[in-house]
Amino acid sequence: MSRSGKRYLAMMLPLLILSITACSSSSFTPRKGVLPPATGYLTEQDVLDIHPTQEVTEQDIQAAIKLAKTDILTLTPGAKIILVQSGATVPDSVMQEAMMAYYQVSVYSGIAPVKPLPKLPPKGEAPLALPEPNYIKSLRLAAAKARQDKIIVYWGNLELAQEDKQTKTLVWQRYLSGDIPSSTKQMRYLVHFAIVDVKTGMWAMYVAMNHQNNFVATLFKRQQSDINQIAYVKEQAYRLAAQSLAEHFSSAQISAAKKSTTP
């Protein structure tokens, strides 16, 4: 392999688990670029409209309790959803395909909004308070105009397991970048979702079943082998996550329906 080819593989490996490219439609959208690590990722606070510094009254809490009793968060098969991957302008194509088996999917950017920098006020004047960007409310508005029912945001992390020599048990650690240690025994890709109702703003978090594979360290074409193994465990995790999400909410809705009809 040429020197430029090796350099390309070295760049691709740490970026494989990151997210990427543009917006809209129910067909796959190819990726075109990659964000640097830890740049532009959505937090749960961005998605769930939680503001720790904002004052919350008892009336706000009671109103939320009342809404939760009267409105059940549903996610029916065939629902129109906007799918978002944290840190990516377009969700991974494999996740798009997996979710399309259960829902009508459109996609949207998962890049966290950049807070505006305050301008220096004239001498002796107080600085102007700039409005804070509200990602999820802006997305709910866009979804309402597009007649979408739900917003589903997901996060994914790759973890590697090595054996503890004293206890002989596997110890899992999150993979960020760099070469995968040859002492790695297994790999797994963890996925969790936030489901937000466009109409009410009600939300639910769901941690999907994870998929893990044995890791095979190779000496020949090691970087390509690592890339292939990461891609495989990630693809299997996405398909399992989409399936378990659909099954979970399907069974939860059946249970809720039974409760509502019980005298």
mmCIF file of N, CA and C in Angstrom, residues 111-229:
data_model
loop_
_atom_site.group_PDB
_atom_site.id
_atom_site.type_symbol
_atom_site.label_atom_id
_atom_site.label_comp_id
_atom_site.label_asym_id
_atom_site.label_seq_id
_atom_site.Cartn_x
_atom_site.Cartn_y
_atom_site.Cartn_z
ATOM 1 N N ILE A 111 -26.441 19.089 14.516
ATOM 2 C CA ILE A 111 -25.345 19.951 14.966
ATOM 3 C C ILE A 111 -25.881 20.919 16.018
ATOM 4 N N ALA A 112 -25.237 20.963 17.162
ATOM 5 C CA ALA A 112 -25.679 21.848 18.238
ATOM 6 C C ALA A 112 -25.559 23.309 17.798
ATOM 7 N N PRO A 113 -26.553 24.132 18.142
ATOM 8 C CA PRO A 113 -26.484 25.543 17.753
ATOM 9 C C PRO A 113 -25.351 26.270 18.465
ATOM 10 N N VAL A 114 -24.772 27.214 17.783
ATOM 11 C CA VAL A 114 -23.699 28.017 18.364
ATOM 12 C C VAL A 114 -24.312 29.228 19.060
ATOM 13 N N LYS A 115 -23.958 29.405 20.323
ATOM 14 C CA LYS A 115 -24.484 30.543 21.066
ATOM 15 C C LYS A 115 -23.851 31.834 20.562
ATOM 16 N N PRO A 116 -24.678 32.856 20.325
ATOM 17 C CA PRO A 116 -24.121 34.126 19.827
ATOM 18 C C PRO A 116 -23.242 34.801 20.872
ATOM 19 N N LEU A 117 -22.151 35.395 20.409
ATOM 20 C CA LEU A 117 -21.260 36.106 21.322
ATOM 21 C C LEU A 117 -21.800 37.515 21.577
ATOM 22 N N PRO A 118 -21.881 37.922 22.837
ATOM 23 C CA PRO A 118 -22.396 39.268 23.125
ATOM 24 C C PRO A 118 -21.447 40.341 22.612
ATOM 25 N N LYS A 119 -22.034 41.408 22.082
ATOM 26 C CA LYS A 119 -21.227 42.531 21.616
ATOM 27 C C LYS A 119 -20.897 43.450 22.790
ATOM 28 N N LEU A 120 -19.737 44.043 22.710
ATOM 29 C CA LEU A 120 -19.336 44.961 23.763
ATOM 30 C C LEU A 120 -20.212 46.212 23.706
ATOM 31 N N PRO A 121 -20.877 46.542 24.817
ATOM 32 C CA PRO A 121 -21.756 47.722 24.819
ATOM 33 C C PRO A 121 -20.934 49.008 24.908
ATOM 34 N N PRO A 122 -21.537 50.113 24.554
ATOM 35 C CA PRO A 122 -20.852 51.399 24.743
ATOM 36 C C PRO A 122 -20.505 51.605 26.214
ATOM 37 N N LYS A 123 -19.476 52.372 26.446
ATOM 38 C CA LYS A 123 -19.011 52.609 27.808
ATOM 39 C C LYS A 123 -20.136 53.169 28.669
ATOM 40 N N GLY A 124 -20.310 52.542 29.840
ATOM 41 C CA GLY A 124 -21.337 52.986 30.778
ATOM 42 C C GLY A 124 -22.687 52.334 30.588
ATOM 43 N N GLU A 125 -22.875 51.525 29.530
ATOM 44 C CA GLU A 125 -24.147 50.851 29.284
ATOM 45 C C GLU A 125 -24.041 49.358 29.595
ATOM 46 N N ALA A 126 -25.176 48.789 30.014
ATOM 47 C CA ALA A 126 -25.209 47.358 30.325
ATOM 48 C C ALA A 126 -25.205 46.549 29.031
ATOM 49 N N PRO A 127 -24.557 45.390 29.038
ATOM 50 C CA PRO A 127 -24.559 44.561 27.818
ATOM 51 C C PRO A 127 -25.960 44.061 27.499
ATOM 52 N N LEU A 128 -26.258 43.979 26.212
ATOM 53 C CA LEU A 128 -27.559 43.488 25.783
ATOM 54 C C LEU A 128 -27.639 41.973 25.964
ATOM 55 N N ALA A 129 -28.784 41.519 26.482
ATOM 56 C CA ALA A 129 -28.998 40.088 26.662
ATOM 57 C C ALA A 129 -29.450 39.481 25.333
ATOM 58 N N LEU A 130 -28.637 38.588 24.781
ATOM 59 C CA LEU A 130 -28.983 37.953 23.511
ATOM 60 C C LEU A 130 -29.837 36.718 23.748
ATOM 61 N N PRO A 131 -30.808 36.463 22.876
ATOM 62 C CA PRO A 131 -31.652 35.281 23.052
ATOM 63 C C PRO A 131 -30.850 33.994 22.905
ATOM 64 N N GLU A 132 -31.107 33.038 23.792
ATOM 65 C CA GLU A 132 -30.427 31.749 23.717
ATOM 66 C C GLU A 132 -31.063 30.903 22.613
ATOM 67 N N PRO A 133 -30.267 30.271 21.746
ATOM 68 C CA PRO A 133 -30.858 29.396 20.721
ATOM 69 C C PRO A 133 -31.527 28.189 21.366
ATOM 70 N N ASN A 134 -32.718 27.858 20.907
ATOM 71 C CA ASN A 134 -33.456 26.712 21.439
ATOM 72 C C ASN A 134 -33.603 25.691 20.315
ATOM 73 N N TYR A 135 -32.718 24.706 20.327
ATOM 74 C CA TYR A 135 -32.661 23.741 19.226
ATOM 75 C C TYR A 135 -33.968 22.985 19.059
ATOM 76 N N ILE A 136 -34.482 22.417 20.129
ATOM 77 C CA ILE A 136 -35.623 21.510 19.996
ATOM 78 C C ILE A 136 -36.902 22.250 19.637
ATOM 79 N N LYS A 137 -37.091 23.475 20.140
ATOM 80 C CA LYS A 137 -38.297 24.225 19.769
ATOM 81 C C LYS A 137 -38.248 24.628 18.304
ATOM 82 N N SER A 138 -37.071 24.985 17.819
ATOM 83 C CA SER A 138 -36.933 25.310 16.400
ATOM 84 C C SER A 138 -37.228 24.082 15.550
ATOM 85 N N LEU A 139 -36.750 22.919 16.002
ATOM 86 C CA LEU A 139 -36.990 21.691 15.254
ATOM 87 C C LEU A 139 -38.448 21.270 15.338
ATOM 88 N N ARG A 140 -39.083 21.469 16.489
ATOM 89 C CA ARG A 140 -40.517 21.155 16.601
ATOM 90 C C ARG A 140 -41.338 22.027 15.653
ATOM 91 N N LEU A 141 -40.964 23.285 15.522
ATOM 92 C CA LEU A 141 -41.661 24.181 14.597
ATOM 93 C C LEU A 141 -41.496 23.703 13.161
ATOM 94 N N ALA A 142 -40.259 23.339 12.796
ATOM 95 C CA ALA A 142 -40.010 22.832 11.442
ATOM 96 C C ALA A 142 -40.787 21.536 11.201
ATOM 97 N N ALA A 143 -40.831 20.673 12.225
ATOM 98 C CA ALA A 143 -41.546 19.401 12.098
ATOM 99 C C ALA A 143 -43.046 19.630 11.968
ATOM 100 N N ALA A 144 -43.577 20.598 12.707
ATOM 101 C CA ALA A 144 -45.009 20.897 12.625
ATOM 102 C C ALA A 144 -45.382 21.376 11.226
ATOM 103 N N LYS A 145 -44.537 22.216 10.643
ATOM 104 C CA LYS A 145 -44.807 22.708 9.292
ATOM 105 C C LYS A 145 -44.730 21.582 8.265
ATOM 106 N N ALA A 146 -43.909 20.571 8.554
ATOM 107 C CA ALA A 146 -43.764 19.438 7.637
ATOM 108 C C ALA A 146 -44.730 18.296 7.969
ATOM 109 N N ARG A 147 -45.586 18.523 8.968
ATOM 110 C CA ARG A 147 -46.588 17.524 9.390
ATOM 111 C C ARG A 147 -45.940 16.230 9.867
ATOM 112 N N GLN A 148 -44.870 16.370 10.623
ATOM 113 C CA GLN A 148 -44.210 15.214 11.225
ATOM 114 C C GLN A 148 -44.751 15.006 12.636
ATOM 115 N N ASP A 149 -44.770 13.762 13.093
ATOM 116 C CA ASP A 149 -45.358 13.425 14.388
ATOM 117 C C ASP A 149 -44.352 13.465 15.536
ATOM 118 N N LYS A 150 -43.170 12.916 15.299
ATOM 119 C CA LYS A 150 -42.192 12.752 16.370
ATOM 120 C C LYS A 150 -40.795 13.146 15.886
ATOM 121 N N ILE A 151 -39.977 13.505 16.843
ATOM 122 C CA ILE A 151 -38.558 13.747 16.592
ATOM 123 C C ILE A 151 -37.790 12.689 17.374
ATOM 124 N N ILE A 152 -36.920 11.966 16.701
ATOM 125 C CA ILE A 152 -36.106 10.944 17.372
ATOM 126 C C ILE A 152 -34.636 11.307 17.195
ATOM 127 N N VAL A 153 -33.986 11.580 18.317
ATOM 128 C CA VAL A 153 -32.566 11.910 18.323
ATOM 129 C C VAL A 153 -31.819 10.728 18.932
ATOM 130 N N TYR A 154 -30.690 10.362 18.341
ATOM 131 C CA TYR A 154 -29.935 9.251 18.928
ATOM 132 C C TYR A 154 -28.460 9.602 19.072
ATOM 133 N N TRP A 155 -27.857 8.946 20.057
ATOM 134 C CA TRP A 155 -26.432 9.061 20.347
ATOM 135 C C TRP A 155 -25.827 7.661 20.281
ATOM 136 N N GLY A 156 -24.589 7.547 19.849
ATOM 137 C CA GLY A 156 -23.920 6.249 19.804
ATOM 138 C C GLY A 156 -22.476 6.342 20.259
ATOM 139 N N ASN A 157 -22.024 5.333 20.991
ATOM 140 C CA ASN A 157 -20.647 5.285 21.485
ATOM 141 C C ASN A 157 -20.074 3.879 21.302
ATOM 142 N N LEU A 158 -18.849 3.824 20.820
ATOM 143 C CA LEU A 158 -18.147 2.550 20.701
ATOM 144 C C LEU A 158 -17.359 2.301 21.974
ATOM 145 N N GLU A 159 -17.454 1.070 22.501
ATOM 146 C CA GLU A 159 -16.694 0.688 23.693
ATOM 147 C C GLU A 159 -15.870 -0.561 23.406
ATOM 148 N N LEU A 160 -14.702 -0.624 24.029
ATOM 149 C CA LEU A 160 -13.793 -1.764 23.883
ATOM 150 C C LEU A 160 -13.635 -2.460 25.224
ATOM 151 N N ALA A 161 -13.529 -3.779 25.197
ATOM 152 C CA ALA A 161 -13.377 -4.559 26.427
ATOM 153 C C ALA A 161 -12.020 -5.233 26.453
ATOM 154 N N GLN A 162 -11.329 -5.081 27.576
ATOM 155 C CA GLN A 162 -10.077 -5.787 27.815
ATOM 156 C C GLN A 162 -10.213 -6.600 29.104
ATOM 157 N N GLU A 163 -9.461 -7.656 29.171
ATOM 158 C CA GLU A 163 -9.570 -8.543 30.332
ATOM 159 C C GLU A 163 -8.725 -8.027 31.497
ATOM 160 N N ASP A 164 -9.378 -7.961 32.665
ATOM 161 C CA ASP A 164 -8.644 -7.633 33.886
ATOM 162 C C ASP A 164 -7.870 -8.880 34.314
ATOM 163 N N LYS A 165 -6.557 -8.764 34.396
ATOM 164 C CA LYS A 165 -5.717 -9.945 34.656
ATOM 165 C C LYS A 165 -5.940 -10.523 36.048
ATOM 166 N N GLN A 166 -6.346 -9.701 36.997
ATOM 167 C CA GLN A 166 -6.555 -10.193 38.360
ATOM 168 C C GLN A 166 -7.907 -10.881 38.514
ATOM 169 N N THR A 167 -8.966 -10.235 38.009
ATOM 170 C CA THR A 167 -10.317 -10.794 38.211
ATOM 171 C C THR A 167 -10.769 -11.666 37.043
ATOM 172 N N LYS A 168 -10.047 -11.588 35.923
ATOM 173 C CA LYS A 168 -10.406 -12.344 34.716
ATOM 174 C C LYS A 168 -11.761 -11.929 34.149
ATOM 175 N N THR A 169 -12.187 -10.722 34.469
ATOM 176 C CA THR A 169 -13.451 -10.203 33.932
ATOM 177 C C THR A 169 -13.143 -9.141 32.875
ATOM 178 N N LEU A 170 -14.141 -8.855 32.032
ATOM 179 C CA LEU A 170 -13.969 -7.850 30.990
ATOM 180 C C LEU A 170 -14.246 -6.459 31.548
ATOM 181 N N VAL A 171 -13.383 -5.536 31.221
ATOM 182 C CA VAL A 171 -13.541 -4.140 31.636
ATOM 183 C C VAL A 171 -13.779 -3.309 30.371
ATOM 184 N N TRP A 172 -14.930 -2.613 30.344
ATOM 185 C CA TRP A 172 -15.306 -1.841 29.165
ATOM 186 C C TRP A 172 -14.873 -0.395 29.313
ATOM 187 N N GLN A 173 -14.332 0.167 28.235
ATOM 188 C CA GLN A 173 -13.950 1.571 28.192
ATOM 189 C C GLN A 173 -14.370 2.169 26.857
ATOM 190 N N ARG A 174 -14.756 3.431 26.896
ATOM 191 C CA ARG A 174 -15.193 4.108 25.677
ATOM 192 C C ARG A 174 -14.010 4.355 24.748
ATOM 193 N N TYR A 175 -14.211 4.081 23.474
ATOM 194 C CA TYR A 175 -13.196 4.333 22.460
ATOM 195 C C TYR A 175 -13.387 5.739 21.905
ATOM 196 N N LEU A 176 -12.333 6.524 21.867
ATOM 197 C CA LEU A 176 -12.411 7.883 21.352
ATOM 198 C C LEU A 176 -11.668 8.015 20.021
ATOM 199 N N SER A 177 -10.407 7.609 19.989
ATOM 200 C CA SER A 177 -9.643 7.691 18.746
ATOM 201 C C SER A 177 -8.348 6.899 18.907
ATOM 202 N N GLY A 178 -7.603 6.808 17.818
ATOM 203 C CA GLY A 178 -6.324 6.121 17.867
ATOM 204 C C GLY A 178 -6.422 4.648 17.532
ATOM 205 N N ASP A 179 -5.294 3.952 17.634
ATOM 206 C CA ASP A 179 -5.259 2.519 17.346
ATOM 207 C C ASP A 179 -6.023 1.737 18.404
ATOM 208 N N ILE A 180 -6.666 0.668 17.960
ATOM 209 C CA ILE A 180 -7.344 -0.220 18.896
ATOM 210 C C ILE A 180 -6.304 -1.176 19.473
ATOM 211 N N PRO A 181 -6.166 -1.246 20.804
ATOM 212 C CA PRO A 181 -5.148 -2.122 21.403
ATOM 213 C C PRO A 181 -5.358 -3.575 20.991
ATOM 214 N N SER A 182 -4.273 -4.265 20.743
ATOM 215 C CA SER A 182 -4.366 -5.672 20.344
ATOM 216 C C SER A 182 -4.889 -6.553 21.476
ATOM 217 N N SER A 183 -4.853 -6.042 22.715
ATOM 218 C CA SER A 183 -5.366 -6.804 23.863
ATOM 219 C C SER A 183 -6.883 -6.737 23.980
ATOM 220 N N THR A 184 -7.532 -5.986 23.091
ATOM 221 C CA THR A 184 -8.992 -5.870 23.108
ATOM 222 C C THR A 184 -9.631 -7.221 22.833
ATOM 223 N N LYS A 185 -10.606 -7.568 23.658
ATOM 224 C CA LYS A 185 -11.288 -8.857 23.507
ATOM 225 C C LYS A 185 -12.611 -8.725 22.760
ATOM 226 N N GLN A 186 -13.366 -7.672 23.079
ATOM 227 C CA GLN A 186 -14.675 -7.492 22.458
ATOM 228 C C GLN A 186 -14.916 -6.016 22.161
ATOM 229 N N MET A 187 -15.901 -5.779 21.266
ATOM 230 C CA MET A 187 -16.326 -4.428 20.928
ATOM 231 C C MET A 187 -17.844 -4.378 21.040
ATOM 232 N N ARG A 188 -18.361 -3.209 21.434
ATOM 233 C CA ARG A 188 -19.806 -3.021 21.423
ATOM 234 C C ARG A 188 -20.118 -1.563 21.100
ATOM 235 N N TYR A 189 -21.279 -1.357 20.485
ATOM 236 C CA TYR A 189 -21.704 -0.005 20.131
ATOM 237 C C TYR A 189 -23.018 0.265 20.842
ATOM 238 N N LEU A 190 -23.004 1.254 21.741
ATOM 239 C CA LEU A 190 -24.169 1.567 22.566
ATOM 240 C C LEU A 190 -24.967 2.696 21.935
ATOM 241 N N VAL A 191 -26.279 2.527 21.868
ATOM 242 C CA VAL A 191 -27.167 3.518 21.260
ATOM 243 C C VAL A 191 -28.269 3.872 22.249
ATOM 244 N N HIS A 192 -28.535 5.174 22.410
ATOM 245 C CA HIS A 192 -29.711 5.568 23.175
ATOM 246 C C HIS A 192 -30.449 6.685 22.447
ATOM 247 N N PHE A 193 -31.757 6.739 22.678
ATOM 248 C CA PHE A 193 -32.647 7.613 21.931
ATOM 249 C C PHE A 193 -33.343 8.608 22.858
ATOM 250 N N ALA A 194 -33.708 9.751 22.285
ATOM 251 C CA ALA A 194 -34.677 10.667 22.882
ATOM 252 C C ALA A 194 -35.818 10.814 21.887
ATOM 253 N N ILE A 195 -37.047 10.567 22.338
ATOM 254 C CA ILE A 195 -38.228 10.677 21.494
ATOM 255 C C ILE A 195 -39.028 11.879 21.976
ATOM 256 N N VAL A 196 -39.269 12.827 21.103
ATOM 257 C CA VAL A 196 -39.975 14.058 21.460
ATOM 258 C C VAL A 196 -41.239 14.179 20.620
ATOM 259 N N ASP A 197 -42.368 14.418 21.285
ATOM 260 C CA ASP A 197 -43.633 14.616 20.594
ATOM 261 C C ASP A 197 -43.678 16.049 20.050
ATOM 262 N N VAL A 198 -43.937 16.191 18.755
ATOM 263 C CA VAL A 198 -43.920 17.509 18.124
ATOM 264 C C VAL A 198 -45.020 18.404 18.680
ATOM 265 N N LYS A 199 -46.204 17.838 18.908
ATOM 266 C CA LYS A 199 -47.354 18.628 19.333
ATOM 267 C C LYS A 199 -47.237 19.122 20.764
ATOM 268 N N THR A 200 -46.855 18.245 21.678
ATOM 269 C CA THR A 200 -46.901 18.581 23.104
ATOM 270 C C THR A 200 -45.547 18.878 23.726
ATOM 271 N N GLY A 201 -44.467 18.402 23.101
ATOM 272 C CA GLY A 201 -43.149 18.546 23.706
ATOM 273 C C GLY A 201 -42.839 17.462 24.717
ATOM 274 N N MET A 202 -43.777 16.546 24.956
ATOM 275 C CA MET A 202 -43.502 15.421 25.850
ATOM 276 C C MET A 202 -42.358 14.591 25.273
ATOM 277 N N TRP A 203 -41.583 13.967 26.172
ATOM 278 C CA TRP A 203 -40.445 13.212 25.703
ATOM 279 C C TRP A 203 -40.245 11.936 26.508
ATOM 280 N N ALA A 204 -39.458 11.050 25.930
ATOM 281 C CA ALA A 204 -39.071 9.813 26.610
ATOM 282 C C ALA A 204 -37.656 9.469 26.173
ATOM 283 N N MET A 205 -36.897 8.885 27.078
ATOM 284 C CA MET A 205 -35.564 8.393 26.762
ATOM 285 C C MET A 205 -35.621 6.868 26.672
ATOM 286 N N TYR A 206 -34.860 6.311 25.769
ATOM 287 C CA TYR A 206 -34.823 4.862 25.635
ATOM 288 C C TYR A 206 -33.399 4.411 25.338
ATOM 289 N N VAL A 207 -32.900 3.488 26.145
ATOM 290 C CA VAL A 207 -31.578 2.898 25.938
ATOM 291 C C VAL A 207 -31.777 1.558 25.251
ATOM 292 N N ALA A 208 -31.255 1.428 24.042
ATOM 293 C CA ALA A 208 -31.485 0.224 23.249
ATOM 294 C C ALA A 208 -30.588 -0.919 23.710
ATOM 295 N N MET A 209 -30.988 -2.129 23.349
ATOM 296 C CA MET A 209 -30.133 -3.291 23.562
ATOM 297 C C MET A 209 -28.845 -3.077 22.767
ATOM 298 N N ASN A 210 -27.732 -3.497 23.344
ATOM 299 C CA ASN A 210 -26.465 -3.293 22.631
ATOM 300 C C ASN A 210 -26.029 -4.565 21.917
ATOM 301 N N HIS A 211 -25.209 -4.360 20.909
ATOM 302 C CA HIS A 211 -24.648 -5.492 20.159
ATOM 303 C C HIS A 211 -23.140 -5.512 20.369
ATOM 304 N N GLN A 212 -22.601 -6.677 20.660
ATOM 305 C CA GLN A 212 -21.158 -6.778 20.849
ATOM 306 C C GLN A 212 -20.585 -7.960 20.077
ATOM 307 N N ASN A 213 -19.363 -7.781 19.636
ATOM 308 C CA ASN A 213 -18.663 -8.788 18.844
ATOM 309 C C ASN A 213 -17.293 -9.055 19.436
ATOM 310 N N ASN A 214 -16.780 -10.249 19.192
ATOM 311 C CA ASN A 214 -15.389 -10.523 19.537
ATOM 312 C C ASN A 214 -14.480 -9.715 18.609
ATOM 313 N N PHE A 215 -13.389 -9.215 19.159
ATOM 314 C CA PHE A 215 -12.431 -8.449 18.363
ATOM 315 C C PHE A 215 -11.271 -9.356 17.978
ATOM 316 N N VAL A 216 -10.905 -9.292 16.708
ATOM 317 C CA VAL A 216 -9.796 -10.103 16.196
ATOM 318 C C VAL A 216 -8.660 -9.171 15.792
ATOM 319 N N ALA A 217 -7.560 -9.212 16.533
ATOM 320 C CA ALA A 217 -6.394 -8.388 16.209
ATOM 321 C C ALA A 217 -5.601 -9.063 15.090
ATOM 322 N N THR A 218 -5.259 -8.310 14.074
ATOM 323 C CA THR A 218 -4.509 -8.862 12.945
ATOM 324 C C THR A 218 -3.231 -8.057 12.724
ATOM 325 N N LEU A 219 -2.234 -8.683 12.153
ATOM 326 C CA LEU A 219 -0.990 -8.005 11.814
ATOM 327 C C LEU A 219 -1.007 -7.518 10.366
ATOM 328 N N PHE A 220 -1.683 -8.266 9.502
ATOM 329 C CA PHE A 220 -1.744 -7.920 8.087
ATOM 330 C C PHE A 220 -2.924 -6.980 7.841
ATOM 331 N N LYS A 221 -2.667 -5.820 7.264
ATOM 332 C CA LYS A 221 -3.700 -4.808 6.998
ATOM 333 C C LYS A 221 -4.519 -4.525 8.262
ATOM 334 N N ARG A 222 -3.826 -4.249 9.337
ATOM 335 C CA ARG A 222 -4.482 -4.081 10.648
ATOM 336 C C ARG A 222 -5.489 -2.949 10.660
ATOM 337 N N GLN A 223 -5.111 -1.785 10.102
ATOM 338 C CA GLN A 223 -6.016 -0.643 10.153
ATOM 339 C C GLN A 223 -7.302 -0.917 9.393
ATOM 340 N N GLN A 224 -7.196 -1.529 8.220
ATOM 341 C CA GLN A 224 -8.390 -1.856 7.446
ATOM 342 C C GLN A 224 -9.251 -2.871 8.185
ATOM 343 N N SER A 225 -8.602 -3.834 8.843
ATOM 344 C CA SER A 225 -9.339 -4.828 9.624
ATOM 345 C C SER A 225 -10.102 -4.161 10.766
ATOM 346 N N ASP A 226 -9.449 -3.212 11.453
ATOM 347 C CA ASP A 226 -10.112 -2.504 12.548
ATOM 348 C C ASP A 226 -11.309 -1.715 12.043
ATOM 349 N N ILE A 227 -11.131 -1.029 10.911
ATOM 350 C CA ILE A 227 -12.226 -0.254 10.326
ATOM 351 C C ILE A 227 -13.409 -1.155 9.990
ATOM 352 N N ASN A 228 -13.121 -2.296 9.393
ATOM 353 C CA ASN A 228 -14.192 -3.225 9.011
ATOM 354 C C ASN A 228 -14.940 -3.750 10.237
ATOM 355 N N GLN A 229 -14.203 -4.054 11.297
ATOM 356 C CA GLN A 229 -14.839 -4.586 12.503
ATOM 357 C C GLN A 229 -15.682 -3.524 13.203
#
